[in-house]
Coordinates of C-alpha atoms in Angstrom, one line a residue:
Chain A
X779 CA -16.3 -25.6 6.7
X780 CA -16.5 -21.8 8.2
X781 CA -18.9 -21.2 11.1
X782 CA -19.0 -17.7 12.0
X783 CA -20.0 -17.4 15.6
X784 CA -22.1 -14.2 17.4
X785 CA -19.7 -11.8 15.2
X786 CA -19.7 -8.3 16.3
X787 CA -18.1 -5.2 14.7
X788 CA -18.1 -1.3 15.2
X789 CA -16.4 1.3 13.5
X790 CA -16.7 4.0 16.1
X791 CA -20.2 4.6 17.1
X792 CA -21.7 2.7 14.1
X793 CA -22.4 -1.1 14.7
X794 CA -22.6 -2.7 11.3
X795 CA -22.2 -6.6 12.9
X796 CA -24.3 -7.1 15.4
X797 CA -24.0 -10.7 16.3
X798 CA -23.9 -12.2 12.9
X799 CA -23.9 -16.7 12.7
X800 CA -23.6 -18.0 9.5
X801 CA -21.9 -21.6 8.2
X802 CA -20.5 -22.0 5.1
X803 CA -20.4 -25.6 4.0
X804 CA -17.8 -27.7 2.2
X805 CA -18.3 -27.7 -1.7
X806 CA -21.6 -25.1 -1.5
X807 CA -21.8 -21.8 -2.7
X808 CA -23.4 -19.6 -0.2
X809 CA -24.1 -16.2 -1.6
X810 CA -24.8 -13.0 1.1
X811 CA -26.8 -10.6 -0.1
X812 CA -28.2 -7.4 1.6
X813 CA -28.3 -3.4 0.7
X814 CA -25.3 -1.6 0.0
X815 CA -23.5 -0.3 3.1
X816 CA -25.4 -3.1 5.0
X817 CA -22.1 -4.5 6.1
X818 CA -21.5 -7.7 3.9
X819 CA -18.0 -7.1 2.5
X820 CA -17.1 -6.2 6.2
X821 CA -18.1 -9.4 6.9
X822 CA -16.3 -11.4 4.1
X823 CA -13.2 -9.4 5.3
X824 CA -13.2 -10.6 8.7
X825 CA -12.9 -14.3 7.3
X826 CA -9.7 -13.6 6.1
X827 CA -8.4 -11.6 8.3
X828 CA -8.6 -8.2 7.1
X829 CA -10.4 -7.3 9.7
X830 CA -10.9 -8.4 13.6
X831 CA -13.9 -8.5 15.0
X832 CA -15.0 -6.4 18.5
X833 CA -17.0 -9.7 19.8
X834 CA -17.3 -13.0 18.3
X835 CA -15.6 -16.0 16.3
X836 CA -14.9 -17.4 13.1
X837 CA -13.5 -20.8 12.6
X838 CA -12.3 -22.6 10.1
X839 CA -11.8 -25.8 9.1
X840 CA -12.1 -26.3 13.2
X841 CA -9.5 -23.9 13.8
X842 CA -10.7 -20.7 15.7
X843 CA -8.9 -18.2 13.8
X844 CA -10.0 -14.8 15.3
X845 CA -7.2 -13.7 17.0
X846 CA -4.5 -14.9 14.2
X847 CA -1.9 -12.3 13.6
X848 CA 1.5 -13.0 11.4
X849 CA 2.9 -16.2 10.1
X850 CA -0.2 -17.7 11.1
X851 CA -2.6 -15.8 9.4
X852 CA -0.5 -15.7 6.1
X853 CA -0.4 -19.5 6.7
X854 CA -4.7 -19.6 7.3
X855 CA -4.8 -16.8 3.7
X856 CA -3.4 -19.4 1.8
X857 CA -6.4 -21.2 1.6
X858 CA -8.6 -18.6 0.6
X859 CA -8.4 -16.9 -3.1
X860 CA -10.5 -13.5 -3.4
X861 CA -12.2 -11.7 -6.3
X862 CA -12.3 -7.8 -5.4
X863 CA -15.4 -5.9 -6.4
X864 CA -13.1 -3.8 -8.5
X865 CA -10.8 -6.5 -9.1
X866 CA -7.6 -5.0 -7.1
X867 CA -5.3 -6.0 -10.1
X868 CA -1.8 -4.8 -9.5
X869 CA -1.4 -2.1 -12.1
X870 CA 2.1 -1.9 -12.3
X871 CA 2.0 -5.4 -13.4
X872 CA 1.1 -7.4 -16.4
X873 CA -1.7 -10.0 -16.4
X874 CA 0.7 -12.8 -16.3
X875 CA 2.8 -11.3 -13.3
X876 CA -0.7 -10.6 -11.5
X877 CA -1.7 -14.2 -11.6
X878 CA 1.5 -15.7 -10.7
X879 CA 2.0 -13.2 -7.7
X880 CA 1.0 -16.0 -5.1
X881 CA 3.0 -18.8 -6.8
X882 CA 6.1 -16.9 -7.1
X883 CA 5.9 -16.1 -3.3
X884 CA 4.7 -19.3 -1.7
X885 CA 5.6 -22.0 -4.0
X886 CA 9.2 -23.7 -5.2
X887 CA 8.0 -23.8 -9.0
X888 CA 10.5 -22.7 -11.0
X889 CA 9.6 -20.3 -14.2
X890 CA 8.4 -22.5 -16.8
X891 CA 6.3 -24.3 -14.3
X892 CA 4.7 -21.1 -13.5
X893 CA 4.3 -19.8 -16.6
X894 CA 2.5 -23.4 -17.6
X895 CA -0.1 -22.5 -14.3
X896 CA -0.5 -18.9 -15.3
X897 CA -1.7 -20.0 -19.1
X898 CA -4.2 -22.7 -17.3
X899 CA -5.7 -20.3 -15.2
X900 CA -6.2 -17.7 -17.9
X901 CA -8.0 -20.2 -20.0
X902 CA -10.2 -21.3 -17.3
X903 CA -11.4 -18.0 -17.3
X904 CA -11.3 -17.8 -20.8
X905 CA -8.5 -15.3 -20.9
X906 CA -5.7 -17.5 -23.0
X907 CA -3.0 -15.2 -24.5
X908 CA -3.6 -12.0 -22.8
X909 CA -0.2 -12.8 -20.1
X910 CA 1.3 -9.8 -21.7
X911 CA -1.2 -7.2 -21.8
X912 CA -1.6 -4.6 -18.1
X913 CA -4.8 -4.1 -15.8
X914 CA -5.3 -0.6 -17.8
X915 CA -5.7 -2.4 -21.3
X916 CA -8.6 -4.6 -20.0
X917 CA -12.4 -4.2 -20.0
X918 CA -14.3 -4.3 -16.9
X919 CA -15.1 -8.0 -17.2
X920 CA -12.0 -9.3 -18.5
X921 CA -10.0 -7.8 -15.3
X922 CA -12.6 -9.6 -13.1
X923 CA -11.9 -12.6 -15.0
X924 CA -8.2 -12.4 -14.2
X925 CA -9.0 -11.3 -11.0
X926 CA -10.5 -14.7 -10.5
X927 CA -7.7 -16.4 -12.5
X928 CA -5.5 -15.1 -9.8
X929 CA -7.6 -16.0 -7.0
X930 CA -7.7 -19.3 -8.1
X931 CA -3.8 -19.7 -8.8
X932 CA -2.9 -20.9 -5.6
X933 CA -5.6 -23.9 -5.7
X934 CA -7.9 -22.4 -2.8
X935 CA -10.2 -24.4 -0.6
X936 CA -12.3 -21.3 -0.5
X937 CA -12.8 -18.4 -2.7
X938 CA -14.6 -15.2 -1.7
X939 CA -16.2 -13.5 -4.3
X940 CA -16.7 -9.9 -3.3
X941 CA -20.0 -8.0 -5.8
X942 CA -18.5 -10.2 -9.0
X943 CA -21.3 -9.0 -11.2
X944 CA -21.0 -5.3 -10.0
X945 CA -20.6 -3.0 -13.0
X946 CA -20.7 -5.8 -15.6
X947 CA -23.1 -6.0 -18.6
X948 CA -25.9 -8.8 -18.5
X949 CA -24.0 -10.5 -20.2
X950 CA -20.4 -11.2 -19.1
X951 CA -22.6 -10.6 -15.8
X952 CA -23.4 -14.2 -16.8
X953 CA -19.9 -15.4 -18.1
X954 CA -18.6 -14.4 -14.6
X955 CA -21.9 -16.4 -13.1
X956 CA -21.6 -19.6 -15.5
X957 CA -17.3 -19.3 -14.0
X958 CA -18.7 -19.8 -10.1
X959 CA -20.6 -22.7 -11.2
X960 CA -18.2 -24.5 -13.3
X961 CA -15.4 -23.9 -10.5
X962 CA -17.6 -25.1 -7.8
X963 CA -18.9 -28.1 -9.7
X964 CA -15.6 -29.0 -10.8
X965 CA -13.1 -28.4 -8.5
X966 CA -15.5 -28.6 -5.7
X967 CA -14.8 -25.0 -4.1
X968 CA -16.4 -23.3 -1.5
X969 CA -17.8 -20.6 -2.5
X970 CA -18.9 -17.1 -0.6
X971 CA -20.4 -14.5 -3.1
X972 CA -21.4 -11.0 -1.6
X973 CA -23.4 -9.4 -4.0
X974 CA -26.9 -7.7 -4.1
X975 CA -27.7 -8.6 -8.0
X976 CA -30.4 -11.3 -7.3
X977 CA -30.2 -12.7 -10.6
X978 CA -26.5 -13.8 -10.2
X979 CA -27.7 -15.0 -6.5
X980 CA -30.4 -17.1 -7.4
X981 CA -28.3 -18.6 -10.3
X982 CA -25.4 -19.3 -8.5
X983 CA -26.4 -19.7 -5.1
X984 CA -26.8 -23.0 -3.6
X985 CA -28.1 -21.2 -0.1
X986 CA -28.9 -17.5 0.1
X987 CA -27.8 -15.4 3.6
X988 CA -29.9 -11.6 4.1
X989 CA -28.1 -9.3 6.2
X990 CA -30.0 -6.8 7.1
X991 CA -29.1 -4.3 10.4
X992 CA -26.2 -6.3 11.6
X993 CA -28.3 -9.3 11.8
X994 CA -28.6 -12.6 9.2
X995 CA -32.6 -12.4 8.9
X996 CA -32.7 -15.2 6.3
X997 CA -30.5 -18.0 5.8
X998 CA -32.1 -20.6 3.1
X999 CA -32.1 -22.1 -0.5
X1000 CA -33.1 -19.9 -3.5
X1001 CA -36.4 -21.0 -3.9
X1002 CA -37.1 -20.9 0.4
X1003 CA -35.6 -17.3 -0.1
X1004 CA -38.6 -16.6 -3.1
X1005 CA -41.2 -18.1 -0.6
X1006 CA -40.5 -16.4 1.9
X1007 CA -43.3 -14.7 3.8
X1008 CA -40.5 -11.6 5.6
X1009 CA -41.7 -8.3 4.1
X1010 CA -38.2 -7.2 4.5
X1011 CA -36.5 -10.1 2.7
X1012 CA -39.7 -10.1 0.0
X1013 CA -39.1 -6.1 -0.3
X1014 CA -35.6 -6.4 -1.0
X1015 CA -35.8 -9.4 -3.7
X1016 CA -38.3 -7.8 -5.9
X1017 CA -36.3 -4.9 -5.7
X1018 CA -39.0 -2.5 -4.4
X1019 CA -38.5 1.2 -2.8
X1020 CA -42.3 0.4 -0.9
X1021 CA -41.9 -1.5 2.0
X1022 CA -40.1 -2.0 5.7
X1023 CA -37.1 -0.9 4.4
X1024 CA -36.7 2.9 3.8
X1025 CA -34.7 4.4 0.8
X1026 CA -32.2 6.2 2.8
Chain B
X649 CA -13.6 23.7 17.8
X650 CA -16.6 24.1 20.0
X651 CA -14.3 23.1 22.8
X652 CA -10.6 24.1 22.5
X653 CA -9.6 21.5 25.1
X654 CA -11.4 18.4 23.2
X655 CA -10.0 20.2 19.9
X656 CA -6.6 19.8 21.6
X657 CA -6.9 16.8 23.3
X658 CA -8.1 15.1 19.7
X659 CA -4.6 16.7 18.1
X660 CA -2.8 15.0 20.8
X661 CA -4.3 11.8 20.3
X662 CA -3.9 11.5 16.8
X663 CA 0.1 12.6 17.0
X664 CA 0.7 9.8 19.6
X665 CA -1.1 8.0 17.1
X666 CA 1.0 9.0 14.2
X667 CA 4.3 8.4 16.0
X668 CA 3.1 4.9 17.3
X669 CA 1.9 4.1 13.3
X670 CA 5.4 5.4 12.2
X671 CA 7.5 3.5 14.9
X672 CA 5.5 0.1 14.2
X673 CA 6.1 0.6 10.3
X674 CA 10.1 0.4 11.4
X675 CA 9.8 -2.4 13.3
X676 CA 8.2 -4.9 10.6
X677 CA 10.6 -3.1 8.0
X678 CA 13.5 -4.4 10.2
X679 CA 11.5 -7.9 11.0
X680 CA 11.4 -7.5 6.9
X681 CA 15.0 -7.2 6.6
X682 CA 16.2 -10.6 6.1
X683 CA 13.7 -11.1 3.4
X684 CA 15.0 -8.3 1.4
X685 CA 16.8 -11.1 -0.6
X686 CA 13.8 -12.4 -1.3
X687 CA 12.8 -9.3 -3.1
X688 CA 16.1 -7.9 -5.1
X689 CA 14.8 -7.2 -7.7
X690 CA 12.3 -5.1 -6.4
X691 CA 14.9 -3.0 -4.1
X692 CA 16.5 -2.5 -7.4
X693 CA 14.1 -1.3 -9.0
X694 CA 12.6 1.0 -6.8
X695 CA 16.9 2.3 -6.3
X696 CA 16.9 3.4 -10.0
X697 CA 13.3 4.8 -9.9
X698 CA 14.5 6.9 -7.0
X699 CA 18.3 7.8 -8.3
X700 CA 17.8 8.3 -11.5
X701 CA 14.4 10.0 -11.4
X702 CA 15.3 12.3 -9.1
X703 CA 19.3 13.0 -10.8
X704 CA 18.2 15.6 -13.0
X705 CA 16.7 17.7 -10.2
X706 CA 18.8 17.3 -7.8
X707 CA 22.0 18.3 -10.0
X708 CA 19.6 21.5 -11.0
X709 CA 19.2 22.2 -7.8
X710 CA 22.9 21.9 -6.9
X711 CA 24.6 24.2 -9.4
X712 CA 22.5 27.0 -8.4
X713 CA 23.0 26.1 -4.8
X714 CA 26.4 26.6 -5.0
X715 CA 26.8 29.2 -7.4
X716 CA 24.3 31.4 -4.9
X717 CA 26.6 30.2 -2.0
X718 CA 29.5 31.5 -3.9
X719 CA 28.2 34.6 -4.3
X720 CA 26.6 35.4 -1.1
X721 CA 30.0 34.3 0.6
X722 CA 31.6 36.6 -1.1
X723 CA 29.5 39.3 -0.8
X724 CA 29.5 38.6 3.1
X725 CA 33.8 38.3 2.7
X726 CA 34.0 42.0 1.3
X727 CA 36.5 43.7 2.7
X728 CA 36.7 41.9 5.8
X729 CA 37.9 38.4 5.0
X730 CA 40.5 37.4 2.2
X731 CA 38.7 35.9 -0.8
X732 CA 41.3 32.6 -0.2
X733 CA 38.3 31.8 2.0
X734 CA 36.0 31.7 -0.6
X735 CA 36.4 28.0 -1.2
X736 CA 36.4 27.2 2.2
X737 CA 33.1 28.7 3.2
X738 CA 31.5 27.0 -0.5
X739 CA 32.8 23.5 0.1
X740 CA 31.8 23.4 3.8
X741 CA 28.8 25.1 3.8
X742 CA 27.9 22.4 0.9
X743 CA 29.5 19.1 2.3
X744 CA 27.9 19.6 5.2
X745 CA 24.6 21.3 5.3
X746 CA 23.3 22.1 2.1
X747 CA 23.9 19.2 -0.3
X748 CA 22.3 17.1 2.3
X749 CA 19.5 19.0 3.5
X750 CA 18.5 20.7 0.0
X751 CA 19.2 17.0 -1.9
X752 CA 17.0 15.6 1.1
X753 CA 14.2 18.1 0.5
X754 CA 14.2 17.7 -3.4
X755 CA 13.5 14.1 -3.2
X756 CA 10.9 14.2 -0.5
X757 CA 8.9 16.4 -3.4
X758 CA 9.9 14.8 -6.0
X759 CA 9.9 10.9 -4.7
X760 CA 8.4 10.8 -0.8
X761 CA 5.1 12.1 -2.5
X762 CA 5.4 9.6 -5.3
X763 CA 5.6 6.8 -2.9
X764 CA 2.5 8.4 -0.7
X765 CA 0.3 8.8 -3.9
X766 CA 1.6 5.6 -4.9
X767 CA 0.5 3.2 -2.3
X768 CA -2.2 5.5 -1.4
X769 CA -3.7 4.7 -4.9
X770 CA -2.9 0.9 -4.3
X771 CA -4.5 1.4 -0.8
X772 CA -7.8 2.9 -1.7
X773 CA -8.2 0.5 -5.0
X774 CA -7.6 -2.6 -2.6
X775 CA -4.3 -3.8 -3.9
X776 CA -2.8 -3.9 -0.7
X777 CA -5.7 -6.0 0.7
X778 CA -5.4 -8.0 -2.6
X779 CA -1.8 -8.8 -1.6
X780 CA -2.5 -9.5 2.1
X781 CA -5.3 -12.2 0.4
X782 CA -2.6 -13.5 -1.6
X783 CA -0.7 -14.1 1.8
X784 CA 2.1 -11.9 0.5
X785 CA 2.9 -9.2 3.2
X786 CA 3.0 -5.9 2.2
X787 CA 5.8 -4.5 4.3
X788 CA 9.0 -6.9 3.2
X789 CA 6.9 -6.3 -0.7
X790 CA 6.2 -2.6 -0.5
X791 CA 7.4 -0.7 2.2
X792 CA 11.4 -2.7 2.8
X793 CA 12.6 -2.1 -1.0
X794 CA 11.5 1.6 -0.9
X795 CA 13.4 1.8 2.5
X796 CA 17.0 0.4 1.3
X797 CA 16.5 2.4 -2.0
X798 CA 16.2 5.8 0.2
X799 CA 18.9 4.8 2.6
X800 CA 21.3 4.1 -0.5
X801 CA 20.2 6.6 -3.1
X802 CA 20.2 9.4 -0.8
X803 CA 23.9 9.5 0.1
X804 CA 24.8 8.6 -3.5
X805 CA 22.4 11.6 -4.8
X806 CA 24.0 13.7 -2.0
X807 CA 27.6 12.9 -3.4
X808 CA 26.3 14.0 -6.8
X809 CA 25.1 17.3 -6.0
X810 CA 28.1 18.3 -3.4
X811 CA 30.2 18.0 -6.6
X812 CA 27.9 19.5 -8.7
X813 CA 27.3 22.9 -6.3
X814 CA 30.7 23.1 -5.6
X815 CA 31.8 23.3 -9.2
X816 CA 28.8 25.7 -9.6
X817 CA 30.5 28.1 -7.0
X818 CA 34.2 27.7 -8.7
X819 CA 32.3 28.4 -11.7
X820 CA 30.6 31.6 -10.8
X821 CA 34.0 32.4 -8.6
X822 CA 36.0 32.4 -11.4
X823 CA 33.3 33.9 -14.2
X824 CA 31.9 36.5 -11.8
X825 CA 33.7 37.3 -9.1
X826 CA 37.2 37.6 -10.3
X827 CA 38.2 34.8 -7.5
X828 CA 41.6 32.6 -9.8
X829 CA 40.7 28.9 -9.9
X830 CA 44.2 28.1 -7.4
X831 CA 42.7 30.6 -4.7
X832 CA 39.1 28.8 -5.1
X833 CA 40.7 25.3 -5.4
X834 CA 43.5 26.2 -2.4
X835 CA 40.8 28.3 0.1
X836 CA 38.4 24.4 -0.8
X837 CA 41.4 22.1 -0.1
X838 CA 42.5 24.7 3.1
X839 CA 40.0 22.8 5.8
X840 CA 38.8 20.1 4.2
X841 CA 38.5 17.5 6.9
X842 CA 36.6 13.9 5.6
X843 CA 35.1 14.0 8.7
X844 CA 32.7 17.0 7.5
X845 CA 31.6 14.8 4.0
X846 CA 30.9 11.5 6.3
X847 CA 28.7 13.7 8.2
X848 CA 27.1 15.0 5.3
X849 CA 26.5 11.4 4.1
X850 CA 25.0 9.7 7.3
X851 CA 22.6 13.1 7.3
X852 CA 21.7 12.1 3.8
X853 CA 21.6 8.2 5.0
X854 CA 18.9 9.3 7.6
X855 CA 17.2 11.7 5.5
X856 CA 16.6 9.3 3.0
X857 CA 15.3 6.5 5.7
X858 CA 12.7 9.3 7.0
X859 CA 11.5 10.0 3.0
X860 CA 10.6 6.5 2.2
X861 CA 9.3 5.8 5.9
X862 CA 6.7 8.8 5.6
X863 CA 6.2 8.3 2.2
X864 CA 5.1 4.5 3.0
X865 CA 3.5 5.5 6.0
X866 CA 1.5 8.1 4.5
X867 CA 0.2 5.7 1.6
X868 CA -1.1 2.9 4.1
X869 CA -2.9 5.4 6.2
X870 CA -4.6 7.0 3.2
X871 CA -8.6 6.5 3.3
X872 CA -11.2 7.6 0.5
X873 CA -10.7 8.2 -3.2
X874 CA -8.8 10.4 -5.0
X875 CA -9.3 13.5 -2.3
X876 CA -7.4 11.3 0.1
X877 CA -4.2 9.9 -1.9
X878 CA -4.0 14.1 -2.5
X879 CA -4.3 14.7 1.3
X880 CA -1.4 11.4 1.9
X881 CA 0.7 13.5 -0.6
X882 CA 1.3 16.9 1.1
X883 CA 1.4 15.3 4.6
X884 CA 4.4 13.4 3.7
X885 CA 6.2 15.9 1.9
X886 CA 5.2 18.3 5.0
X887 CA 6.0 15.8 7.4
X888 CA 9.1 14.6 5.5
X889 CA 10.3 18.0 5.4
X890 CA 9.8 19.2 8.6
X891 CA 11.6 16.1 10.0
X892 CA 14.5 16.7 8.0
X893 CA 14.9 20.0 9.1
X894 CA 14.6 18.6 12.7
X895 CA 16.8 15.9 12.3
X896 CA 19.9 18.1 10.5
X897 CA 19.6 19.6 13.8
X898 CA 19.8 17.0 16.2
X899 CA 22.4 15.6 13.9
X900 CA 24.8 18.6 13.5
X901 CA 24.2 18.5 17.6
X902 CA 25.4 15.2 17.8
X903 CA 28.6 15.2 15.3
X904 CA 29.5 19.0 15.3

């Protein structure tokens, strides 16, 4: 579990957290969702580590892990796997050498052992075959597919899935969607989407977090989050330009 | 610059800044160092993308280095100093200042700027946070092999073109300037102490550390999209530069 406690963060003179508390249960997927610039990846970020907060704490798995620097925080990374809005593949390396990155590093698994992971992961995500083939040869979706094959490489506890429907077509929007579900369901991940594609939220989501100005202004299930009565959250789930919020 | 003191006081700021990045990238390289094993192959690589790229250039560089050294020197010798001396003022005047300093300066244009643009790209499209996620640091990954491969390349690239300009100023002594190849040859033997090539090598040594430190350095700090891995670029062939030249002086204070 993740609790993320009165979480403040400024860059300069803007305050984009402004005392953020969210949990993330064991085995749920909780997807964040808010406009763009509102401050979710910055938020994801901190859970990891990328980022430190000005005020606040996050803990996980009971540990507070705010101020973890080094050894320590590689040590906390390795149970997180993350997908990057634009997939961060390594460019100068193939598929194959992409997903294995992590175990090469962390594990004692010699080559053929790895090579045996790297071809499971790739045909979780549907991907089988493709070990040869570099970040610049693949579509859109199929780099955020082995994005997520080499987030999930390492066997996380937690995987942070930053906009994974961003850019996509309906479509493999959906293959990436139907992916969350099946890894959740089966190997019982915990799951934190940031993404402000409602459909993909509602359908993966088992509880829906708004950030809006700093602040969590809705923290429920899908269907609480369509019932809602808050113009702001109603405003942003139809998708509407009238409303409390103003098209900046 | 409403207010030339802020304006100044903001300069200041950001070059404390700079230095303190700079001298914090050293110290995790160093922490990094007994990794390096870890990553050979990498250091490898990155030693024949920075040698062997950066060979042809260099050795361009060199023969005309040397063939204009030659024939300044001996315009400067006319009638006033025997042309026995011709060697000697090539083959010093190469060993140890210009194969360095000119080798030095080639490859911070030609590889310190590859490195900034680089791991600025990597930077700006998240691959660096994308390693940090995979709880794979990017100093002892990135930064260390680049570091060894400029320490090492540098003096070997260095060695390279000190042979290469020399034989370019025999060349265009003998050709041109109607210097015999046993006065060249004797006038390059006449004062040739080691002492002057291990110089020129530990310049190169240093020269090479600075490339792939700014380089690095420059690439981590970049911010934005393409705009900024173009503003990473210059500043670490600017900076790179303009530290070399500093440091050849310091250095030549130091040994000389």
């Amino acid at each position: 579990m993740i609790q993320i406690v009165d979480l403040h963060k400024k860059f300069g003179d803007n305050h984009v957290l402004r005392g953020v508390n969210l949990t993330f249960e064991r085995c749920e997927t909780t997807v964040i969702i808010g406009r763009s610039g509102c401050g979710k990846s910055v938020l994801v970020k901190h859970l990891i580590g990328l980022l430190k907060p000005n005020q606040g704490k996050i803990i996980v798995d009971g540990e507070d892990i705010t101020n973890y620097r080094g050894a320590k925080l590689f040590r906390l990374r390795r149970k997180f796997g993350m997908l990057f809005q634009g997939s961060a593949l390594l460019d100068s390396m193939t598929v194959g050498e992409n997903v294995g990155l992590g175990l090469r590093h962390h594990t004692a698994l010699g080559e053929e052992a790895i090579q045996e992971r790297v071809k499971s992961r790739l045909a979780l995500v549907g991907l089988s075959g493709l070990e040869s083939l570099y970040p610049a040869e693949l579509s859109g979706g199929m780099k955020k597919r082995v994005g997520l094959a080499r987030a999930m490489a390492l066997d996380p506890q937690y995987v942070i899935f930053d906009e994974p429907t961003t850019g996509l077509d309906p479509i493999m929007a959906d293959v990436i969607n139907e992916l969350i579900i099946r890894l959740q369901k089966e190997l019982c991940i915990t799951s934190i989407a940031v993404t402000h594609d409602m459909v993909s939220a509602t359908k993966i989501a088992d509880r829906i977090a708004m950030l809006h100005e700093g602040r969590i202004i809705f923290d429920g299930t899908p269907e609480q989050i369509r019932q809602s009565k808050d113009p702001i959250v109603q405003q942003f789930i139809q998708g509407s330009a009238s409303g409390p919020i103003k098209p900046v | 610059m409403a207010n030339p003191l802020a304006f100044i006081g903001r300069k200041s700021i950001s070059f404390v800044e700079q230095v303190g990045g700079v001298i914090f990238l050293l110290g995790r390289i160093f922490k990094s160092l007994p990794k390096l094993f870890g990553n050979f192959g990498l250091t490898v690589e990155q030693m024949s993308q920075m040698g062997v790229s950066s060979l042809p250039l260099v050795l361009l560089t060199s023969v005309f280095t040397g063939a204009v050294s030659s024939v300044q020197a001996a315009y400067q010798f006319q009638d006033f100093v025997p042309m026995r001396y011709l060697g000697t003022a090539v083959g010093k005047a190469v060993v140890i200042e210009l194969g360095p300093v000119l080798t030095a300066l080639v490859v911070a244009g030609r590889v310190g700027t590859s490195i900034a643009a680089e791991l600025g790209t990597m930077k700006v499209t998240e691959q660096i946070d994308a390693l940090e996620t995979l709880a794979i640091d990017p100093v002892p990954f990135l930064v260390t092999p680049r570091f060894i491969a400029g320490l090492t390349m540098l003096p070997i690239l260095t060695i390279m073109a000190d042979f290469v300009a020399i034989m370019g100023g025999y060349t265009v002594a003998l050709l041109f300037l109607d210097v015999s190849s046993h006065t060249f040859l004797s006038g390059l033997k006449m004062f040739f102490h080691f002492r002057d090539v291990i110089a020129g090598l530990f310049k190169a040594f240093i020269f090479g550390g600075i490339i792939a430190t700014i380089g690095c350095y420059q690439g981590f700090q970049t911010r934005g999209g393409a705009k900024g891995v173009g503003q990473s670029t210059t500043r670490a062939v600017v900076i790179s530069s303009v530290l070399i030249l500093i440091g050849d002086y310091f250095i030549a204070s130091l040994l000389f």
